[in-house]
Short mmCIF file of C-alpha atoms and ligand atoms in Angstrom, two decimals:
data_model
loop_
_atom_site.label_atom_id
_atom_site.label_comp_id
_atom_site.label_asym_id
_atom_site.label_seq_id
_atom_site.Cartn_x
_atom_site.Cartn_y
_atom_site.Cartn_z
CA MET A 628 114.52 116.75 116.03
CA THR A 629 114.48 120.52 115.83
CA ILE A 630 112.66 122.53 113.26
CA VAL A 631 114.59 125.51 112.08
CA CYS A 632 112.40 128.05 110.36
CA GLU A 633 113.56 131.33 111.76
CA ARG A 634 112.29 133.88 109.27
CA SER A 635 110.44 136.75 110.85
CA GLY A 636 106.74 136.15 111.32
CA PHE A 637 107.23 132.49 110.70
CA LYS A 638 106.29 130.05 113.42
CA PRO A 639 108.50 126.97 113.69
CA GLY A 640 106.92 123.95 112.16
CA LEU A 641 103.66 125.72 111.47
CA TYR A 642 103.62 126.46 107.80
CA THR A 643 106.42 125.20 105.68
CA ASN A 644 105.05 125.33 102.20
CA PHE A 645 104.34 127.69 99.41
CA TYR A 646 102.93 127.50 95.98
CA MET A 647 104.07 129.66 93.10
CA GLY A 648 101.87 132.73 93.03
CA GLU A 649 101.05 132.66 96.74
CA ALA A 650 102.96 134.60 99.34
CA PRO A 651 106.01 132.49 100.04
CA ALA A 652 106.47 131.48 103.67
CA PHE A 653 110.10 130.61 103.28
CA LEU A 654 112.26 131.19 100.26
CA VAL A 655 114.78 128.50 99.47
CA ASP A 656 116.59 131.03 97.31
CA ASP A 657 117.35 133.00 100.46
CA LEU A 658 119.17 130.14 102.15
CA GLN A 659 122.52 131.00 100.65
CA ASP A 660 123.71 132.49 97.47
CA GLY A 661 122.37 130.34 94.72
CA PRO A 662 121.52 127.10 96.51
CA LEU A 663 118.91 126.44 93.86
CA ASN A 664 121.60 126.05 91.24
CA GLY A 665 120.94 122.88 89.38
CA LEU A 666 117.25 122.66 90.27
CA GLU A 667 116.26 124.33 87.00
CA LEU A 668 112.86 125.43 88.12
CA THR A 669 110.64 126.63 85.32
CA ASN A 670 107.24 128.24 85.20
CA GLY A 671 104.46 125.87 86.14
CA THR A 672 106.61 124.22 88.79
CA CYS A 673 105.48 123.81 92.34
CA LYS A 674 108.05 123.53 95.08
CA THR A 675 107.91 123.35 98.84
CA THR A 676 110.60 123.51 101.45
CA THR A 677 110.69 121.86 104.83
CA THR A 678 113.52 122.18 107.29
CA VAL A 679 114.35 119.21 109.47
CA GLY A 680 117.30 119.67 111.82
CA ASP A 681 119.95 121.43 109.75
CA LYS A 682 118.74 120.06 106.43
CA THR A 683 116.29 121.61 104.03
CA TYR A 684 114.13 119.27 101.99
CA VAL A 685 112.79 120.67 98.76
CA THR A 686 110.03 118.86 96.92
CA VAL A 687 109.55 119.90 93.34
CA GLY A 688 106.67 118.92 91.05
CA ALA A 689 104.98 120.30 87.96
CA ASP A 690 101.55 121.82 88.46
CA ASP A 691 100.32 120.64 85.06
CA GLY A 692 100.03 117.06 86.25
CA THR A 693 102.86 115.81 84.08
CA LEU A 694 105.59 115.34 86.62
CA SER A 695 105.93 113.43 89.83
CA ILE A 696 107.39 115.05 92.90
CA ASP A 697 111.18 115.03 93.16
CA VAL A 698 113.24 115.64 96.26
CA GLN A 699 116.49 117.49 96.88
CA ILE A 700 118.16 118.12 100.21
CA PHE A 701 120.32 121.10 101.05
CA ASP A 702 123.00 120.02 103.52
CA PRO A 703 124.70 123.10 105.05
CA SER A 704 127.60 121.03 106.40
CA LEU A 705 128.51 120.14 102.81
CA GLY A 706 127.24 123.46 101.46
CA GLU A 707 125.58 121.72 98.57
CA TRP A 708 122.48 120.02 97.28
CA VAL A 709 122.26 116.28 97.77
CA TYR A 710 120.10 114.03 95.64
CA PRO A 711 118.88 111.30 97.99
CA THR A 712 118.11 107.69 97.19
CA VAL A 713 114.34 107.76 96.97
CA LEU A 714 112.72 104.52 98.16
CA GLY A 715 109.13 103.43 97.60
CA THR A 716 106.67 104.28 94.87
CA LYS A 717 106.55 108.02 94.46
CA PRO A 718 103.36 110.01 93.88
CA LEU A 719 102.49 110.74 90.27
CA SER A 720 100.40 113.24 88.33
CA CYS A 721 100.57 116.21 90.58
CA LYS A 722 98.65 119.43 90.05
CA GLY A 723 100.61 121.17 92.77
CA HIS A 724 101.20 120.08 96.32
CA SER A 725 101.60 121.43 99.82
CA THR A 726 103.68 120.07 102.67
CA VAL A 727 103.93 120.22 106.41
CA LEU A 728 106.39 118.56 108.75
CA PHE A 729 104.91 115.91 111.01
CA GLU A 730 107.37 114.33 113.42
CA ASN A 731 109.99 112.57 111.29
CA ARG A 732 108.07 112.68 108.02
CA ILE A 733 106.85 115.35 105.66
CA LEU A 734 103.14 115.13 104.98
CA VAL A 735 102.47 115.93 101.32
CA LEU A 736 98.98 116.85 100.13
CA LYS A 737 98.59 116.52 96.37
CA LYS A 738 96.27 119.07 94.83
CA GLY A 739 93.51 118.02 92.44
CA SER A 740 93.98 114.31 93.16
CA LYS A 741 91.42 111.62 93.89
CA PRO A 742 90.58 111.12 97.60
CA ASP A 743 92.51 107.84 97.69
CA ASP A 744 95.65 109.45 96.28
CA GLN A 745 95.93 112.81 97.95
CA ILE A 746 97.84 112.14 101.18
CA TRP A 747 101.47 111.04 101.02
CA PHE A 748 104.30 110.91 103.50
CA LEU A 749 107.93 111.55 102.66
CA GLU A 750 109.80 109.85 105.48
CA VAL A 751 113.02 111.69 106.23
CA ASP A 752 114.14 110.29 109.56
CA THR A 753 112.03 107.27 110.53
CA GLU A 754 113.54 104.01 111.80
CA TYR A 755 113.28 102.51 108.31
CA VAL A 756 114.99 105.50 106.68
CA ARG A 757 117.79 105.44 109.26
CA GLN A 758 118.34 101.70 108.64
CA GLN A 759 118.42 102.20 104.88
CA ARG A 760 120.74 105.22 105.16
CA LYS A 761 123.19 103.07 107.11
CA LYS A 762 122.82 100.15 104.70
CA LEU A 763 123.17 102.17 101.50
CA GLY A 764 125.65 104.76 102.79
CA THR A 765 123.73 107.57 101.08
CA GLU A 766 121.11 110.12 102.04
CA VAL A 767 117.73 108.36 101.92
CA VAL A 768 114.09 109.39 101.86
CA ALA A 769 111.14 107.03 101.52
CA TRP A 770 107.65 107.60 100.14
CA SER A 771 104.62 106.06 101.83
CA LYS A 772 101.06 106.63 100.67
CA GLY A 773 98.59 107.72 103.36
CA VAL A 774 95.40 105.70 103.71
CA ILE A 775 92.23 106.56 105.62
CA GLY A 776 91.25 103.85 108.11
CA ASN A 777 92.89 100.57 109.00
CA ALA A 778 93.21 97.15 107.38
CA GLU A 779 92.96 93.78 109.10
CA LYS A 780 96.21 91.99 109.91
CA PRO A 781 97.63 90.00 106.97
CA ILE A 782 97.98 86.22 107.30
CA VAL A 783 101.35 84.62 106.60
CA ILE A 784 101.17 80.93 105.66
CA SER A 785 104.36 78.83 105.48
CA GLY A 786 105.14 75.15 105.21
CA PRO A 787 107.14 72.70 103.10
CA SER A 788 106.50 72.26 99.41
CA GLY A 789 103.52 69.95 98.78
CA VAL A 790 102.00 70.25 102.27
CA GLY A 791 98.82 71.86 100.91
CA LYS A 792 99.33 75.61 101.48
CA GLY A 793 98.02 76.54 98.04
CA THR A 794 95.06 74.16 98.37
CA LEU A 795 93.96 75.58 101.74
CA ILE A 796 94.44 79.18 100.58
CA SER A 797 92.35 78.52 97.42
CA MET A 798 89.54 77.07 99.55
CA LEU A 799 89.58 80.15 101.77
CA MET A 800 89.56 82.55 98.84
CA LYS A 801 86.77 80.63 97.11
CA GLU A 802 84.52 80.62 100.16
CA PHE A 803 85.28 84.22 101.16
CA PRO A 804 86.12 86.08 97.93
CA SER A 805 85.36 89.53 99.30
CA MET A 806 87.25 88.93 102.53
CA PHE A 807 90.65 87.69 101.39
CA GLY A 808 93.11 88.72 98.71
CA PHE A 809 96.29 86.90 97.72
CA SER A 810 99.67 88.58 97.79
CA VAL A 811 101.08 87.78 94.36
CA SER A 812 104.80 87.16 94.84
CA HIS A 813 107.60 87.65 92.34
CA THR A 814 109.69 84.61 91.43
CA THR A 815 112.49 83.68 89.07
CA ARG A 816 111.25 80.08 88.74
CA ALA A 817 109.59 78.98 85.49
CA PRO A 818 105.77 78.94 85.41
CA ARG A 819 103.96 75.62 85.75
CA ASP A 820 101.44 74.65 83.03
CA MET A 821 98.35 76.08 84.73
CA GLU A 822 100.03 79.11 86.29
CA LYS A 823 99.22 82.59 85.03
CA ASN A 824 101.59 85.54 85.22
CA GLY A 825 100.24 88.19 87.60
CA VAL A 826 97.78 85.74 89.18
CA HIS A 827 99.87 82.97 90.74
CA TYR A 828 103.19 84.80 90.55
CA HIS A 829 104.86 87.68 88.77
CA PHE A 830 107.36 85.61 86.80
CA THR A 831 110.49 87.73 86.61
CA GLU A 832 114.00 87.60 85.13
CA LYS A 833 116.69 87.13 87.78
CA SER A 834 118.60 90.29 86.78
CA VAL A 835 115.39 92.36 86.90
CA MET A 836 114.42 90.99 90.30
CA GLU A 837 117.89 91.61 91.71
CA LYS A 838 117.73 95.22 90.55
CA GLU A 839 114.26 95.65 92.05
CA ILE A 840 115.49 94.19 95.35
CA LYS A 841 118.27 96.82 95.38
CA ASN A 842 115.69 99.54 94.70
CA GLY A 843 113.76 98.57 97.83
CA LYS A 844 110.71 97.18 96.02
CA PHE A 845 110.41 94.13 98.28
CA LEU A 846 109.08 93.71 101.77
CA GLU A 847 111.00 90.43 101.95
CA PHE A 848 112.76 88.04 99.60
CA ALA A 849 114.56 84.71 99.85
CA SER A 850 116.28 82.07 97.78
CA VAL A 851 114.11 78.93 97.96
CA HIS A 852 114.84 75.60 96.22
CA GLY A 853 117.37 77.43 93.99
CA ASN A 854 115.10 80.30 92.86
CA LEU A 855 114.44 83.82 94.10
CA TYR A 856 111.03 84.58 95.60
CA GLY A 857 109.87 87.90 97.04
CA THR A 858 106.86 89.80 98.30
CA SER A 859 106.72 93.31 96.89
CA VAL A 860 105.41 96.08 99.10
CA GLU A 861 102.82 96.75 96.41
CA ALA A 862 101.55 93.12 96.42
CA VAL A 863 100.47 93.44 100.04
CA GLU A 864 99.23 97.01 99.80
CA VAL A 865 96.91 96.59 96.79
CA VAL A 866 95.04 93.88 98.70
CA ALA A 867 94.71 96.07 101.80
CA ASP A 868 93.65 99.06 99.66
CA ALA A 869 90.83 96.92 98.24
CA GLY A 870 89.58 96.47 101.83
CA LYS A 871 90.60 92.80 101.89
CA ARG A 872 92.73 90.79 104.25
CA CYS A 873 96.01 89.81 102.64
CA ILE A 874 97.26 86.19 102.56
CA LEU A 875 100.96 85.59 101.98
CA ASP A 876 102.23 82.12 100.96
CA ILE A 877 105.95 82.42 101.75
CA ASP A 878 108.76 80.25 103.09
CA VAL A 879 110.12 80.31 106.65
CA GLN A 880 112.96 82.74 105.80
CA GLY A 881 110.40 85.14 104.34
CA ALA A 882 108.15 84.72 107.39
CA ARG A 883 111.11 85.61 109.62
CA SER A 884 111.75 88.82 107.61
CA VAL A 885 108.07 89.80 107.75
CA LYS A 886 108.06 89.17 111.50
CA ALA A 887 110.96 91.64 111.82
CA SER A 888 109.27 94.24 109.59
CA SER A 889 106.65 96.84 110.50
CA LEU A 890 103.91 94.65 108.99
CA GLU A 891 101.86 93.18 111.81
CA ALA A 892 100.61 89.75 110.75
CA ILE A 893 99.30 86.39 111.96
CA PHE A 894 101.76 83.57 111.25
CA ILE A 895 100.55 80.02 110.52
CA PHE A 896 102.79 77.04 109.84
CA ILE A 897 101.31 74.07 107.93
CA CYS A 898 102.78 70.65 108.78
CA PRO A 899 102.37 67.36 106.87
CA PRO A 900 101.11 64.28 108.78
CA SER A 901 104.35 62.47 107.77
CA MET A 902 107.28 62.77 105.36
CA GLU A 903 105.93 59.78 103.39
CA GLU A 904 102.59 61.57 102.87
CA LEU A 905 104.43 64.77 101.88
CA GLU A 906 106.42 62.88 99.24
CA LYS A 907 103.23 61.23 97.95
CA ARG A 908 101.48 64.61 97.59
CA LEU A 909 104.45 66.14 95.80
CA ARG A 910 104.71 63.20 93.39
CA ASP A 911 100.94 63.01 92.79
CA ARG A 912 100.83 66.74 92.03
CA GLY A 913 103.10 66.01 89.09
CA THR A 914 104.37 69.56 88.61
CA GLU A 915 108.07 69.00 89.35
CA THR A 916 110.85 66.92 87.83
CA GLU A 917 112.37 64.10 89.89
CA GLU A 918 115.39 66.29 90.66
CA GLN A 919 113.17 69.15 91.86
CA ILE A 920 111.07 66.78 93.99
CA LEU A 921 114.19 65.45 95.70
CA LYS A 922 115.47 68.97 96.36
CA ARG A 923 112.12 70.01 97.87
CA LEU A 924 112.03 66.91 100.08
CA ARG A 925 115.60 67.56 101.27
CA ASN A 926 114.63 71.12 102.23
CA ALA A 927 111.38 70.02 103.87
CA SER A 928 112.92 68.53 107.04
CA ALA A 929 114.84 71.73 107.82
CA GLU A 930 111.77 73.86 107.12
CA ILE A 931 109.58 71.75 109.42
CA GLU A 932 112.26 71.89 112.12
CA GLN A 933 112.45 75.71 111.87
CA GLY A 934 108.69 76.09 111.64
CA LYS A 935 108.17 74.15 114.84
CA SER A 936 111.09 75.47 116.88
CA SER A 937 111.32 79.14 115.95
CA ASN A 938 109.21 81.76 117.69
CA ILE A 939 107.87 83.02 114.40
CA PHE A 940 104.57 81.15 114.16
CA ASP A 941 101.44 81.81 116.18
CA PHE A 942 99.78 78.53 115.07
CA THR A 943 100.83 75.15 113.67
CA LEU A 944 98.20 73.34 111.61
CA TYR A 945 98.55 69.64 110.70
CA ASN A 946 97.11 69.14 107.24
CA ASP A 947 96.01 65.48 107.42
CA ASN A 948 92.39 65.22 106.33
CA LEU A 949 91.82 68.18 104.03
CA GLU A 950 88.24 69.06 105.02
CA GLU A 951 89.00 68.81 108.74
CA SER A 952 92.18 70.88 108.36
CA TYR A 953 90.27 73.54 106.45
CA GLU A 954 87.67 73.73 109.25
CA ARG A 955 90.49 74.11 111.80
CA LEU A 956 92.06 76.86 109.71
CA LYS A 957 88.76 78.74 109.60
CA LYS A 958 88.37 78.30 113.34
CA LEU A 959 91.74 79.81 114.14
CA LEU A 960 90.93 82.74 111.84
CA GLY A 961 87.66 83.22 113.72
CA LEU A 962 85.55 82.30 110.68
CA ASN A 963 83.47 79.49 112.13
CA GLY A 964 79.78 79.93 111.53
CA PHE A 965 80.47 82.97 109.36
CA VAL A 966 77.29 83.39 107.31
CA THR A 967 77.69 86.51 105.24
CA ALA A 968 81.00 86.57 103.45
CA SER A 969 81.31 90.33 103.63
CA PRO A 970 83.42 91.49 106.54
CA LYS A 971 84.04 94.95 105.25
CA SER A 972 83.72 97.52 107.97
CA ALA A 973 82.03 100.81 107.17
CA ALA A 974 83.76 102.52 104.25
CA PRO A 975 86.24 105.11 105.49
CA ARG A 976 85.16 108.69 105.02
CA GLU A 977 86.58 110.32 101.93
CA ILE A 978 87.10 114.00 101.41
CA ASN A 979 87.72 115.72 98.10
CA LEU A 980 90.19 118.45 98.86
CA PRO A 981 89.75 121.49 96.60
CA MET A 982 92.69 122.77 94.55
CA ASP A 983 92.83 125.86 96.70
CA HIS A 984 93.95 124.82 100.17
CA SER A 985 96.77 125.36 102.59
CA VAL A 986 98.04 123.06 105.26
CA SER A 987 99.49 123.77 108.67
CA LYS A 988 100.37 122.00 111.88
CA LEU A 989 98.89 123.09 115.17
CA ASP A 990 100.29 121.17 118.14
CA ASP A 991 99.83 117.55 117.06
CA LYS A 992 97.05 118.29 114.60
CA ILE A 993 97.18 118.84 110.86
CA ILE A 994 94.78 121.58 109.78
CA ILE A 995 93.72 121.96 106.15
CA ASN A 996 92.20 125.28 105.20
CA CYS A 997 90.07 124.76 102.07
CA ILE A 998 88.56 127.43 99.88
CA SER A 999 86.00 126.55 97.18
CA SER A 1000 84.63 129.26 94.91
CA GLY A 1001 81.15 128.99 93.40
CA PRO A 1002 79.43 131.44 90.99
CA ASP A 1003 78.04 133.61 93.78
CA LYS A 1004 79.69 132.46 96.96
CA GLU A 1005 82.95 131.32 98.39
CA SER A 1006 83.07 128.51 100.97
CA LYS A 1007 85.79 128.05 103.53
CA ASN A 1008 86.20 124.74 105.27
CA LEU A 1009 88.55 123.86 108.07
CA ILE A 1010 89.39 120.18 108.07
CA MET A 1011 91.43 118.36 110.67
CA LEU A 1012 93.48 115.43 109.48
CA ASP A 1013 93.73 113.08 112.44
CA VAL A 1014 97.23 111.60 112.54
CA SER A 1015 97.16 110.52 116.17
CA SER A 1016 97.08 106.78 115.49
CA LEU A 1017 99.29 106.27 112.46
CA LYS A 1018 100.23 102.67 111.64
CA GLY A 1019 102.70 101.15 109.20
CA GLY A 1020 104.71 103.49 107.00
CA ALA A 1021 107.56 102.85 104.59
CA PRO A 1022 108.05 100.30 103.22
CA GLY A 1023 104.28 100.28 102.66
CA ARG A 1024 101.28 102.48 103.30
CA THR A 1025 100.75 104.76 106.29
CA ARG A 1026 97.35 103.79 107.69
CA GLY A 1027 95.05 104.99 110.44
CA LEU A 1028 94.37 108.48 109.07
CA ASP A 1029 90.99 110.14 109.49
CA PHE A 1030 89.37 113.44 108.51
CA HIS A 1031 87.12 115.63 110.67
CA VAL A 1032 85.44 118.77 109.35
CA ILE A 1033 85.89 121.27 112.19
CA GLY A 1034 84.33 124.37 110.70
CA SER A 1035 82.81 125.80 107.55
CA MET A 1036 81.79 129.25 106.40
CA ASP A 1037 80.00 130.52 103.28
CA GLN A 1038 80.66 134.04 102.05
CA LEU A 1039 78.77 135.87 99.29
CA SER A 1040 81.21 137.10 96.70
N1 GDP B 1361 110.22 84.15 100.97
C1 GDP B 1361 109.30 83.92 100.06
N2 GDP B 1361 108.92 82.67 99.78
C2 GDP B 1361 107.95 82.49 98.84
C3 GDP B 1361 107.34 83.56 98.16
N3 GDP B 1361 106.44 83.05 97.29
C4 GDP B 1361 106.47 81.74 97.45
N4 GDP B 1361 107.38 81.38 98.38
C5 GDP B 1361 107.71 80.05 98.88
O1 GDP B 1361 108.54 79.39 97.94
C6 GDP B 1361 108.37 78.01 98.07
C7 GDP B 1361 108.20 77.39 96.69
O2 GDP B 1361 107.02 77.83 96.10
P1 GDP B 1361 106.52 77.20 94.75
O3 GDP B 1361 107.63 77.21 93.77
O4 GDP B 1361 105.27 77.89 94.34
O5 GDP B 1361 106.29 75.68 95.12
P2 GDP B 1361 105.26 74.94 96.08
O6 GDP B 1361 105.43 75.46 97.46
O7 GDP B 1361 105.68 73.54 95.95
O8 GDP B 1361 103.89 75.19 95.55
C8 GDP B 1361 107.16 77.82 98.99
O9 GDP B 1361 107.65 77.50 100.27
C9 GDP B 1361 106.50 79.16 99.02
O10 GDP B 1361 105.84 79.39 100.25
C10 GDP B 1361 107.76 84.89 98.50
O11 GDP B 1361 107.31 85.90 97.98
N5 GDP B 1361 108.74 85.00 99.43
N1 ADP B 1362 95.03 67.25 103.18
C1 ADP B 1362 95.39 66.76 101.99
N2 ADP B 1362 95.27 65.45 101.75
C2 ADP B 1362 95.65 64.94 100.55
N3 ADP B 1362 96.14 65.66 99.54
C3 ADP B 1362 96.28 67.00 99.73
C4 ADP B 1362 95.91 67.61 100.96
N4 ADP B 1362 96.17 68.94 100.86
C5 ADP B 1362 96.66 69.14 99.63
N5 ADP B 1362 96.73 67.99 98.93
C6 ADP B 1362 97.26 67.77 97.58
O1 ADP B 1362 98.68 67.82 97.71
C7 ADP B 1362 99.27 68.45 96.57
C8 ADP B 1362 100.13 69.61 97.04
O2 ADP B 1362 99.28 70.63 97.54
P1 ADP B 1362 99.60 72.17 97.29
O3 ADP B 1362 98.44 72.95 97.80
O4 ADP B 1362 100.01 72.40 95.88
O5 ADP B 1362 100.87 72.35 98.24
P2 ADP B 1362 101.85 73.58 98.49
O6 ADP B 1362 101.15 74.81 97.99
O7 ADP B 1362 102.06 73.60 99.96
O8 ADP B 1362 103.09 73.27 97.74
C9 ADP B 1362 98.14 68.86 95.65
O9 ADP B 1362 98.01 67.92 94.63
C10 ADP B 1362 96.91 68.85 96.56
O10 ADP B 1362 95.74 68.52 95.85
#
C-alpha cells in the first residue's frame, strides 16, 4: 500500500488530518475542481482526509456532538465520489475527530469522548474488508472500536438439543458471576415460558434478522431446527468490554463459522451418554411439542457425528452425571480449586484525551500531542499509543492497545 500525500512540506503518512480552524495539512478541495460537490459541508463540521493508494477517504462529522462520522471515498479512476457500504457500528456523538493512517486502517481519535470510546479504526483494506468488497460488489469500509488491553478467549459450547449445554453454562455463570458473561444470541424462534427477551435470546422477526444479517451485524448465523439463530458482533463484544470471558451456546454450523473468523476461542462439544438419555432429557424438559422433539432428535445424530469428527472442537465432554461433568468442565477451563471468583487482571490504563490534540504517525508509532490550558498555565503532553500488538478488528473490536506518556511540559501563559 502506498500513501500518496505529495503536497509540499507534507510528509507521507505523517499527518493526514485537519480540523476546521487549524492550518489544513491537505485540502480535499484542491484534489480536483469541485470534488467536494455533494458533501454539503456546513459550519461546525469536522472533516479529515486520508489517502490510501489512489483513493482519498474523507471522514465527516459534526463538532457539536450531534452527528456520527460519515465516510466518502474519492476514486480518481472514476473521477467521482463513492459512498461505500459501511459495516459495523459507527462511532456516535463526535465533538470533532482526528485521523491518521495505520497500515490498512485509519485510526480515528474522537475528541471530547469518554476514554472507552475515543479510539476507533476505519478499516479500508483489511482481509475482512477485501472479503466483503468481493462479496457485496461495492466499495466497503468497516468500523471497529479500539479497546485498551486484551480479553480472555471466548468459550464456544455446542451439542445437541437437550444435552445440558444451558444447564452447565448456568452453573458456571452462577459460581463465577464476575468471570463469565453470556453471549445473548438473536433467534426467530418463539420464546419459551420462562425465557426473557434480551436475557436468554433477542427474539427477532425473521425479516428484521435477515436484513441485519445483510448489514453485517452478525459474527455468525445458521438455520437450526427450522429457525434462524445468530451471534451478533455486539453480543460478544459487550461481554469482553465488561472484562468478562464470553460464553457462546451455538450449534456446530455456528462453531465452524466462528472457527473461521478472527475470533480466537476455545471450542467444547457436549455429548449425551446415549440417544435414549438425550430423548428422556428433552421430553422431561417439557418445553417443546412432540413434533419439535422429533425434529431435534433427528438432527441430534448428525450434530454428534459432526461434533466428534470435525476438527472444530478442542474438547469433547460427556454429560452423564451432572455434578461430575460440571467438575470436568471446570477442570478443562483451568478453574479447579479457584477460590476467589474474580479473575479480572489489573484494569487497563485509561487516558482522557483533551479536546485540543493532534495525532501523527512516526515509524510504527502513533503519537498524540495534547495541549491542556489552565487559568495560568498551558500543559503539553506527548502520548504514545502502542499499536504494536493489535488483535481482532472488524467484525468486532480492535484490542491490544496501550498508552504511554512519553513527555510532558508545563508553560506559564
Ligand atoms: N449458530 C447458532 N446457533 C445457536 C445460536 N444460539 C443458539 N444456537 C443453537 O440453536 C440450537 C437450538 O437452541 P434452542 O432453541 O435454545 O434449543 P435448545 O438447544 O434445545 O435449548 C442449539 O443447538 C443452540 O446451541 C446462535 O447464535 N448461533
Ligand atoms: N447430566 C444431566 N443429567 C440429567 N439431566 C440433565 C443433565 N444435564 C441437563 N439435564 C436436564 O436435561 C434437560 C435439558 O438440559 P438443557 O440444559 O436445557 O439442554 P440444552 O441447553 O443443551 O438444550 C434439562 O431439563 C436439564 O435439567
